[in-house]
Amino acid sequence: MKPQGYEVRTLPLLETSPLPREKGCAFSPPTFEETLSRHGLAPLRARAVHTLQINVGKLCNQTCHHCHVDAGPHRSEVMSRETMEQILAVLRRYPSLTTVDITGGAPEMNPHFEFLVATCRDLGRHVKDRCNLTVLFMKGKEHLPQFLADHQVEIIASLPCYLETNVDQQRGRGVFERSIAALRRLNAVGYGQAGSGLLLNLVYNPLGAKLPPDQAELEAEYREVLRTRFGIQFTHLYTLTNMPISRFLDELFRTDGYEAYLELLVTNFNPHSVEGLMCRTMLSVGWDGRLYDCDFNQMLDLAVSKDCPQTISDLLQPGKVEPLVHRRIVTDIHCYGCTAGAGSSCSGALT
Ligand code: SF4
Ligand code: SF4
């Protein structure tokens, strides 16, 4: 099965969608919690918090069609230095938070990005940067490949297709070429090269309302094509399911495809994916310091359970992290996007 990249348009930003049920859908699947109960898996609870996923803002140099963040060049939500200082104070206090996963928007567009990365590395944390590749060619960002390599940051990069015509048609003229050029630059400083220790993982998500293909098979295909045509090396490919929220949800409603997609997700519920759901081991921090179970809940404004601390500054008071470790996860209909087929997470398929 050939992958297809998601489309990039430069439409005006759409208002973030409400939850699907509020749109008056006729299809009425069981709630996510009911499905978990049927499989003896409810309630969904965290079992650790070892990753802090930090959304440093919605500012981005692209305006991708399926972006769950609704990010773009005109968004003004950007994490302040003060909020970052609070996050760093929490990291100093809790060594059990071993991984910092930085996302956006294009996280590199936050003016304090390098400060955050360098300080987290000084604190001994593993740092991931979710990079859209084209940002590396923005004015003033040319040094980033070397900076990221020097700090041994893991890069997780969007490359939703390996076919030039497809990407150019769907993401805009020149996007594929710039992505390939960025990957070559990253390879040149050691990323994706065996023995370098510099991890370069690529991310695929389907075009439209279908589930991703088999991750291992697609990774082999990507590896072969990128190596033979472009001389590019990478570490792993992650396949992600499109979440029925934000711009993708708007698209589903516009094309009358929402119910069919929801049915696809619900009927492909995979109980084996539940053990590895990313919300069970991470905490998500919004650009304004508020806490969520994951980046998707963040975009839907579904805060962590009310009996937990609600902001990163709350965690600076003694004994506040403990309630988060086994907290009840706040779920809704979009959670079926994480459990359909092979499952989906920030690190790809779950089963
Ligand atoms: S955050 Fe990622 S998906 Fe969203 S517009 Fe930017 S590059 Fe595209
Ligand atoms: S959407 Fe978030 S809360 Fe729901 S299952 Fe996925 S990771 Fe967990």
Coordinates of C-alpha atoms and ligand atoms in Angstrom, one line a residue:
M1 CA 0.0 0.0 0.0
K2 CA 1.5 3.3 -1.0
P3 CA 1.4 6.1 1.6
Q4 CA -0.1 9.4 0.8
G5 CA 0.9 12.6 2.4
Y6 CA -1.6 14.9 4.1
E7 CA -2.4 18.0 2.3
V8 CA -1.3 21.4 3.2
R9 CA -3.5 24.4 2.4
T10 CA -3.3 28.0 3.2
L11 CA -6.9 28.4 4.2
P12 CA -7.9 30.8 6.9
L13 CA -7.7 29.0 10.3
L14 CA -10.8 27.2 11.3
E15 CA -12.2 27.5 14.7
T16 CA -11.3 24.5 16.8
S17 CA -14.1 22.1 16.6
P18 CA -16.3 21.1 19.6
L19 CA -16.5 17.5 20.5
P20 CA -18.3 15.5 17.8
R21 CA -21.4 14.7 19.9
E22 CA -22.2 18.4 20.1
K23 CA -22.4 18.4 16.3
G24 CA -25.5 16.3 16.5
C25 CA -24.2 13.1 14.8
A26 CA -26.7 10.4 14.1
F27 CA -24.2 7.5 14.6
S28 CA -24.2 6.8 18.3
P29 CA -21.3 4.5 19.3
P30 CA -20.6 3.4 22.9
T31 CA -18.6 5.8 24.9
F32 CA -14.9 5.0 25.1
E33 CA -15.3 4.2 28.8
E34 CA -18.1 1.8 27.9
T35 CA -15.9 0.0 25.4
L36 CA -13.1 -0.2 27.9
S37 CA -15.5 -1.6 30.5
R38 CA -16.7 -4.3 28.0
H39 CA -13.1 -5.5 27.8
G40 CA -12.5 -5.2 31.5
L41 CA -10.1 -2.2 31.0
A42 CA -12.0 0.6 32.7
P43 CA -11.3 3.0 34.2
L44 CA -8.3 4.1 32.3
R45 CA -5.6 5.2 34.7
A46 CA -2.0 6.4 34.4
R47 CA 0.6 4.0 35.7
A48 CA 3.6 6.4 35.8
V49 CA 4.6 9.8 34.7
H50 CA 8.1 9.6 33.1
T51 CA 7.5 11.9 30.1
L52 CA 6.6 15.6 30.2
Q53 CA 5.3 16.6 26.8
I54 CA 5.6 20.3 26.4
N55 CA 3.6 22.2 23.8
V56 CA 5.6 25.4 23.5
G57 CA 2.9 27.1 21.3
K58 CA 0.7 27.1 18.3
L59 CA 3.0 29.2 16.1
C60 CA 4.1 27.3 12.9
N61 CA 5.6 28.1 9.5
Q62 CA 3.0 25.7 7.9
T63 CA -0.7 25.3 8.0
C64 CA -1.3 21.6 7.5
H65 CA -4.7 20.5 6.6
H66 CA -4.9 17.8 9.2
C67 CA -3.1 19.6 12.0
H68 CA -4.7 18.7 15.4
V69 CA -3.2 21.8 16.9
D70 CA -4.7 24.2 14.4
A71 CA -1.2 25.7 14.2
G72 CA -0.1 28.3 11.8
P73 CA 2.0 31.5 11.2
H74 CA -0.5 33.8 12.7
R75 CA -1.1 32.0 16.0
S76 CA 0.0 34.1 19.0
E77 CA -0.1 31.4 21.7
V78 CA 3.6 31.0 22.6
M79 CA 5.0 29.6 25.9
S80 CA 6.8 32.3 27.9
R81 CA 10.2 32.0 29.5
E82 CA 8.6 32.2 32.9
T83 CA 6.5 29.1 32.3
M84 CA 9.6 27.3 31.0
E85 CA 11.4 28.2 34.2
Q86 CA 8.5 26.6 36.2
I87 CA 8.8 23.5 34.1
L88 CA 12.6 23.3 34.7
A89 CA 12.0 23.8 38.4
V90 CA 9.6 20.8 38.3
L91 CA 12.2 18.7 36.5
R92 CA 14.8 19.6 39.1
R93 CA 12.5 18.5 41.8
Y94 CA 11.3 15.2 40.2
P95 CA 14.1 13.1 38.7
S96 CA 11.5 10.5 37.7
L97 CA 10.5 12.7 34.8
T98 CA 13.2 11.3 32.6
T99 CA 12.0 12.5 29.1
V100 CA 11.0 15.9 27.8
D101 CA 9.1 15.7 24.5
I102 CA 8.9 19.2 22.9
T103 CA 6.1 19.9 20.5
G104 CA 4.1 22.7 19.0
G105 CA 3.3 24.3 16.4
A106 CA 6.9 24.3 15.2
P107 CA 8.6 24.2 18.6
E108 CA 11.8 25.7 17.1
M109 CA 9.8 29.0 16.5
N110 CA 9.5 29.6 20.2
P111 CA 12.2 32.2 21.0
H112 CA 13.2 30.2 24.1
F113 CA 13.4 26.8 22.4
E114 CA 17.2 26.6 22.6
F115 CA 17.2 27.6 26.3
L116 CA 14.7 24.9 27.1
V117 CA 16.6 22.2 25.2
A118 CA 20.0 23.1 26.6
T119 CA 18.7 23.3 30.2
C120 CA 16.8 20.0 30.0
R121 CA 20.0 18.4 28.6
D122 CA 22.0 19.9 31.4
L123 CA 19.6 18.3 33.8
G124 CA 20.3 15.0 32.2
R125 CA 16.9 14.6 30.5
H126 CA 16.3 12.8 27.2
V127 CA 14.9 15.4 24.9
K128 CA 12.7 14.9 21.8
D129 CA 12.0 17.6 19.2
R130 CA 8.9 17.2 17.0
C131 CA 10.2 18.9 13.9
N132 CA 8.4 19.7 10.6
L133 CA 11.7 19.9 8.8
T134 CA 10.9 23.0 6.7
V135 CA 11.4 25.1 9.8
L136 CA 15.2 24.4 9.5
F137 CA 15.3 26.7 6.5
M138 CA 13.7 29.6 8.1
K139 CA 15.9 32.7 8.6
G140 CA 17.9 32.4 11.8
K141 CA 17.3 28.7 12.2
E142 CA 20.0 27.4 9.9
H143 CA 22.2 26.4 12.9
L144 CA 19.6 24.1 14.4
P145 CA 20.8 20.8 12.9
Q146 CA 24.2 21.2 14.6
F147 CA 22.6 22.6 17.8
L148 CA 20.3 19.6 18.1
A149 CA 23.2 17.2 17.3
D150 CA 25.5 18.9 19.9
H151 CA 22.8 18.4 22.5
Q152 CA 21.9 14.8 21.4
V153 CA 18.3 15.7 20.9
E154 CA 16.1 12.9 19.4
I155 CA 14.3 14.3 16.3
I156 CA 10.8 13.2 15.3
A157 CA 10.2 14.6 11.9
S158 CA 7.1 14.8 9.7
L159 CA 7.4 13.1 6.3
P160 CA 4.0 11.9 5.4
C161 CA 5.0 10.7 2.0
Y162 CA 8.1 9.8 0.0
L163 CA 6.7 10.7 -3.4
E164 CA 7.6 14.2 -4.6
T165 CA 4.6 14.8 -6.8
N166 CA 2.3 13.6 -4.1
V167 CA 3.8 15.9 -1.4
D168 CA 4.1 18.9 -3.7
Q169 CA 0.5 18.5 -4.8
Q170 CA -0.7 18.1 -1.3
R171 CA 1.6 20.2 0.9
G172 CA 2.5 22.9 -1.5
R173 CA 5.2 23.5 -4.1
G174 CA 8.7 22.8 -2.8
V175 CA 7.8 21.3 0.5
F176 CA 9.0 17.8 -0.4
E177 CA 12.3 19.2 -1.8
R178 CA 12.9 21.2 1.4
S179 CA 12.0 18.2 3.6
I180 CA 14.5 16.1 1.7
A181 CA 17.2 18.8 1.9
A182 CA 16.5 19.1 5.7
L183 CA 16.9 15.3 6.1
R184 CA 20.2 15.4 4.2
R185 CA 21.4 18.2 6.5
L186 CA 20.4 16.2 9.5
N187 CA 22.2 13.1 8.1
A188 CA 25.3 15.3 7.5
V189 CA 25.6 16.1 11.2
G190 CA 25.1 12.4 12.1
Y191 CA 21.4 12.0 12.5
G192 CA 20.0 8.6 11.4
Q193 CA 23.5 7.3 10.9
A194 CA 24.3 3.9 12.5
G195 CA 26.5 4.3 15.6
S196 CA 26.0 8.0 15.9
G197 CA 23.4 7.8 18.7
L198 CA 21.5 10.6 17.0
L199 CA 18.0 9.4 16.5
L200 CA 16.0 10.6 13.5
N201 CA 12.5 9.1 13.4
L202 CA 10.0 9.9 10.7
V203 CA 6.2 10.3 11.0
Y204 CA 3.6 9.1 8.6
N205 CA -0.2 9.7 8.8
P206 CA -2.7 8.7 6.1
L207 CA -4.3 11.1 3.7
G208 CA -8.0 11.1 4.7
A209 CA -10.3 8.9 6.5
K210 CA -8.5 5.6 6.7
L211 CA -6.2 3.7 9.1
P212 CA -2.4 3.7 8.6
P213 CA -0.9 0.6 6.9
D214 CA 1.4 -1.8 8.7
Q215 CA 4.2 0.2 10.3
A216 CA 7.0 -2.3 9.8
E217 CA 6.2 -2.8 6.1
L218 CA 5.9 0.9 5.5
E219 CA 9.1 1.6 7.3
A220 CA 10.9 -0.9 5.0
E221 CA 9.4 0.8 2.0
Y222 CA 10.4 4.3 3.2
R223 CA 13.9 3.0 4.0
E224 CA 14.4 1.6 0.5
V225 CA 13.0 4.6 -1.4
L226 CA 14.7 7.3 0.7
R227 CA 18.1 5.4 0.5
T228 CA 18.1 4.6 -3.2
R229 CA 16.6 7.8 -4.5
F230 CA 17.9 10.4 -2.1
G231 CA 20.7 8.7 0.0
I232 CA 18.8 9.4 3.2
Q233 CA 19.1 7.4 6.4
F234 CA 16.7 7.4 9.3
T235 CA 16.1 5.4 12.5
H236 CA 12.4 4.4 12.5
L237 CA 9.1 5.3 10.9
Y238 CA 6.1 6.0 13.1
T239 CA 2.6 5.5 11.7
L240 CA 0.0 7.7 13.3
T241 CA -3.8 7.7 12.9
N242 CA -5.5 11.0 12.1
M243 CA -7.4 12.1 15.2
P244 CA -11.0 13.2 14.7
I245 CA -10.5 16.7 16.2
S246 CA -9.7 20.2 15.0
R247 CA -9.0 20.7 11.3
F248 CA -9.3 17.0 10.4
L249 CA -12.7 16.9 12.1
D250 CA -13.8 20.0 10.2
E251 CA -12.8 18.3 7.0
L252 CA -14.7 15.1 7.9
F253 CA -17.9 17.2 8.5
R254 CA -17.3 19.2 5.3
T255 CA -17.0 16.0 3.2
D256 CA -19.8 14.1 5.1
G257 CA -17.2 11.5 6.2
Y258 CA -17.4 11.9 10.0
E259 CA -19.8 9.0 10.7
A260 CA -18.0 6.5 8.5
Y261 CA -14.6 7.5 10.0
L262 CA -15.9 7.2 13.5
E263 CA -17.4 3.8 12.7
L264 CA -14.0 2.7 11.3
L265 CA -12.3 3.7 14.5
V266 CA -14.9 2.2 16.8
T267 CA -15.2 -1.1 14.9
N268 CA -11.4 -1.5 14.8
F269 CA -11.0 -1.0 18.6
N270 CA -8.0 -3.0 19.7
P271 CA -8.0 -3.9 23.4
H272 CA -4.3 -4.8 23.2
S273 CA -3.4 -1.1 22.4
V274 CA -4.7 0.1 25.8
E275 CA -1.7 -1.0 27.8
G276 CA 0.6 1.2 25.8
L277 CA -1.5 4.3 25.5
M278 CA 0.8 7.3 25.8
C279 CA -1.5 9.1 28.3
R280 CA -0.7 6.3 30.8
T281 CA 3.0 7.4 31.2
M282 CA 3.1 11.0 30.3
L283 CA 1.8 14.4 31.3
S284 CA 1.1 17.2 28.7
V285 CA 1.8 20.8 29.5
G286 CA 0.1 23.5 27.5
W287 CA 1.7 26.8 26.3
D288 CA 0.2 28.6 29.2
G289 CA 1.3 26.0 31.8
R290 CA -2.0 24.1 32.2
L291 CA -1.9 20.3 32.5
Y292 CA -3.5 17.6 30.3
D293 CA -3.4 13.9 29.8
C294 CA -2.2 14.3 26.2
D295 CA -1.8 16.8 23.4
F296 CA -5.2 15.8 21.9
N297 CA -7.0 16.5 25.2
Q298 CA -5.1 19.8 25.3
M299 CA -6.5 20.9 22.0
L300 CA -10.0 19.9 23.2
D301 CA -9.5 21.9 26.4
L302 CA -10.0 18.7 28.5
A303 CA -7.9 19.3 31.6
V304 CA -6.5 16.6 33.8
S305 CA -8.9 15.1 36.3
K306 CA -10.2 17.7 38.8
D307 CA -8.6 15.9 41.8
C308 CA -5.2 16.6 40.3
P309 CA -3.0 19.7 40.2
Q310 CA -4.1 21.8 37.2
T311 CA -1.0 23.8 36.3
I312 CA 2.8 23.3 36.2
S313 CA 3.3 25.8 39.0
D314 CA 1.0 23.7 41.2
L315 CA 3.6 21.0 41.0
L316 CA 6.1 23.2 42.7
Q317 CA 4.3 22.6 46.0
P318 CA 5.2 19.4 47.9
G319 CA 3.3 16.2 47.3
K320 CA 1.5 17.4 44.2
V321 CA 3.0 15.0 41.6
E322 CA 1.8 11.9 43.4
P323 CA -1.9 12.2 42.6
L324 CA -0.9 12.4 38.9
V325 CA 0.9 9.1 38.8
H326 CA -2.2 7.0 39.1
R327 CA -4.7 9.6 38.0
R328 CA -7.9 8.7 36.1
I329 CA -7.4 9.7 32.4
V330 CA -10.1 12.0 31.0
T331 CA -11.4 10.3 27.8
D332 CA -13.9 11.0 25.1
I333 CA -15.0 9.8 21.7
H334 CA -11.7 11.0 20.1
C335 CA -9.8 8.4 22.1
Y336 CA -10.9 5.7 19.7
G337 CA -8.3 7.2 17.4
C338 CA -5.6 5.9 19.7
T339 CA -7.0 2.4 19.9
A340 CA -8.0 1.6 16.3
G341 CA -6.1 -1.1 14.4
A342 CA -2.5 -1.3 15.6
G343 CA -3.1 1.7 17.9
S344 CA -1.5 5.1 17.6
S345 CA 0.7 7.2 19.8
C346 CA 3.5 9.8 19.6
S347 CA 5.8 6.9 19.1
G348 CA 3.8 5.2 16.4
A349 CA 1.8 2.0 16.4
L350 CA 1.2 0.3 19.8
T351 CA 0.8 -3.3 18.9
Ligands
SF4_1 S1 2.2 21.9 13.8 FE1 2.9 20.3 12.4 S2 0.9 19.5 11.5 FE2 0.5 21.5 12.5 S3 0.7 23.1 10.9 FE3 2.7 22.9 11.9 S4 3.8 21.4 10.7 FE4 1.7 21.2 10.1
SF4_2 S1 -6.6 10.8 23.0 FE1 -5.2 11.1 24.8 S2 -6.4 10.5 26.6 FE2 -7.4 9.6 24.8 S3 -6.5 7.6 24.6 FE3 -5.4 8.9 23.3 S4 -3.6 9.6 24.5 FE4 -5.2 8.8 25.9

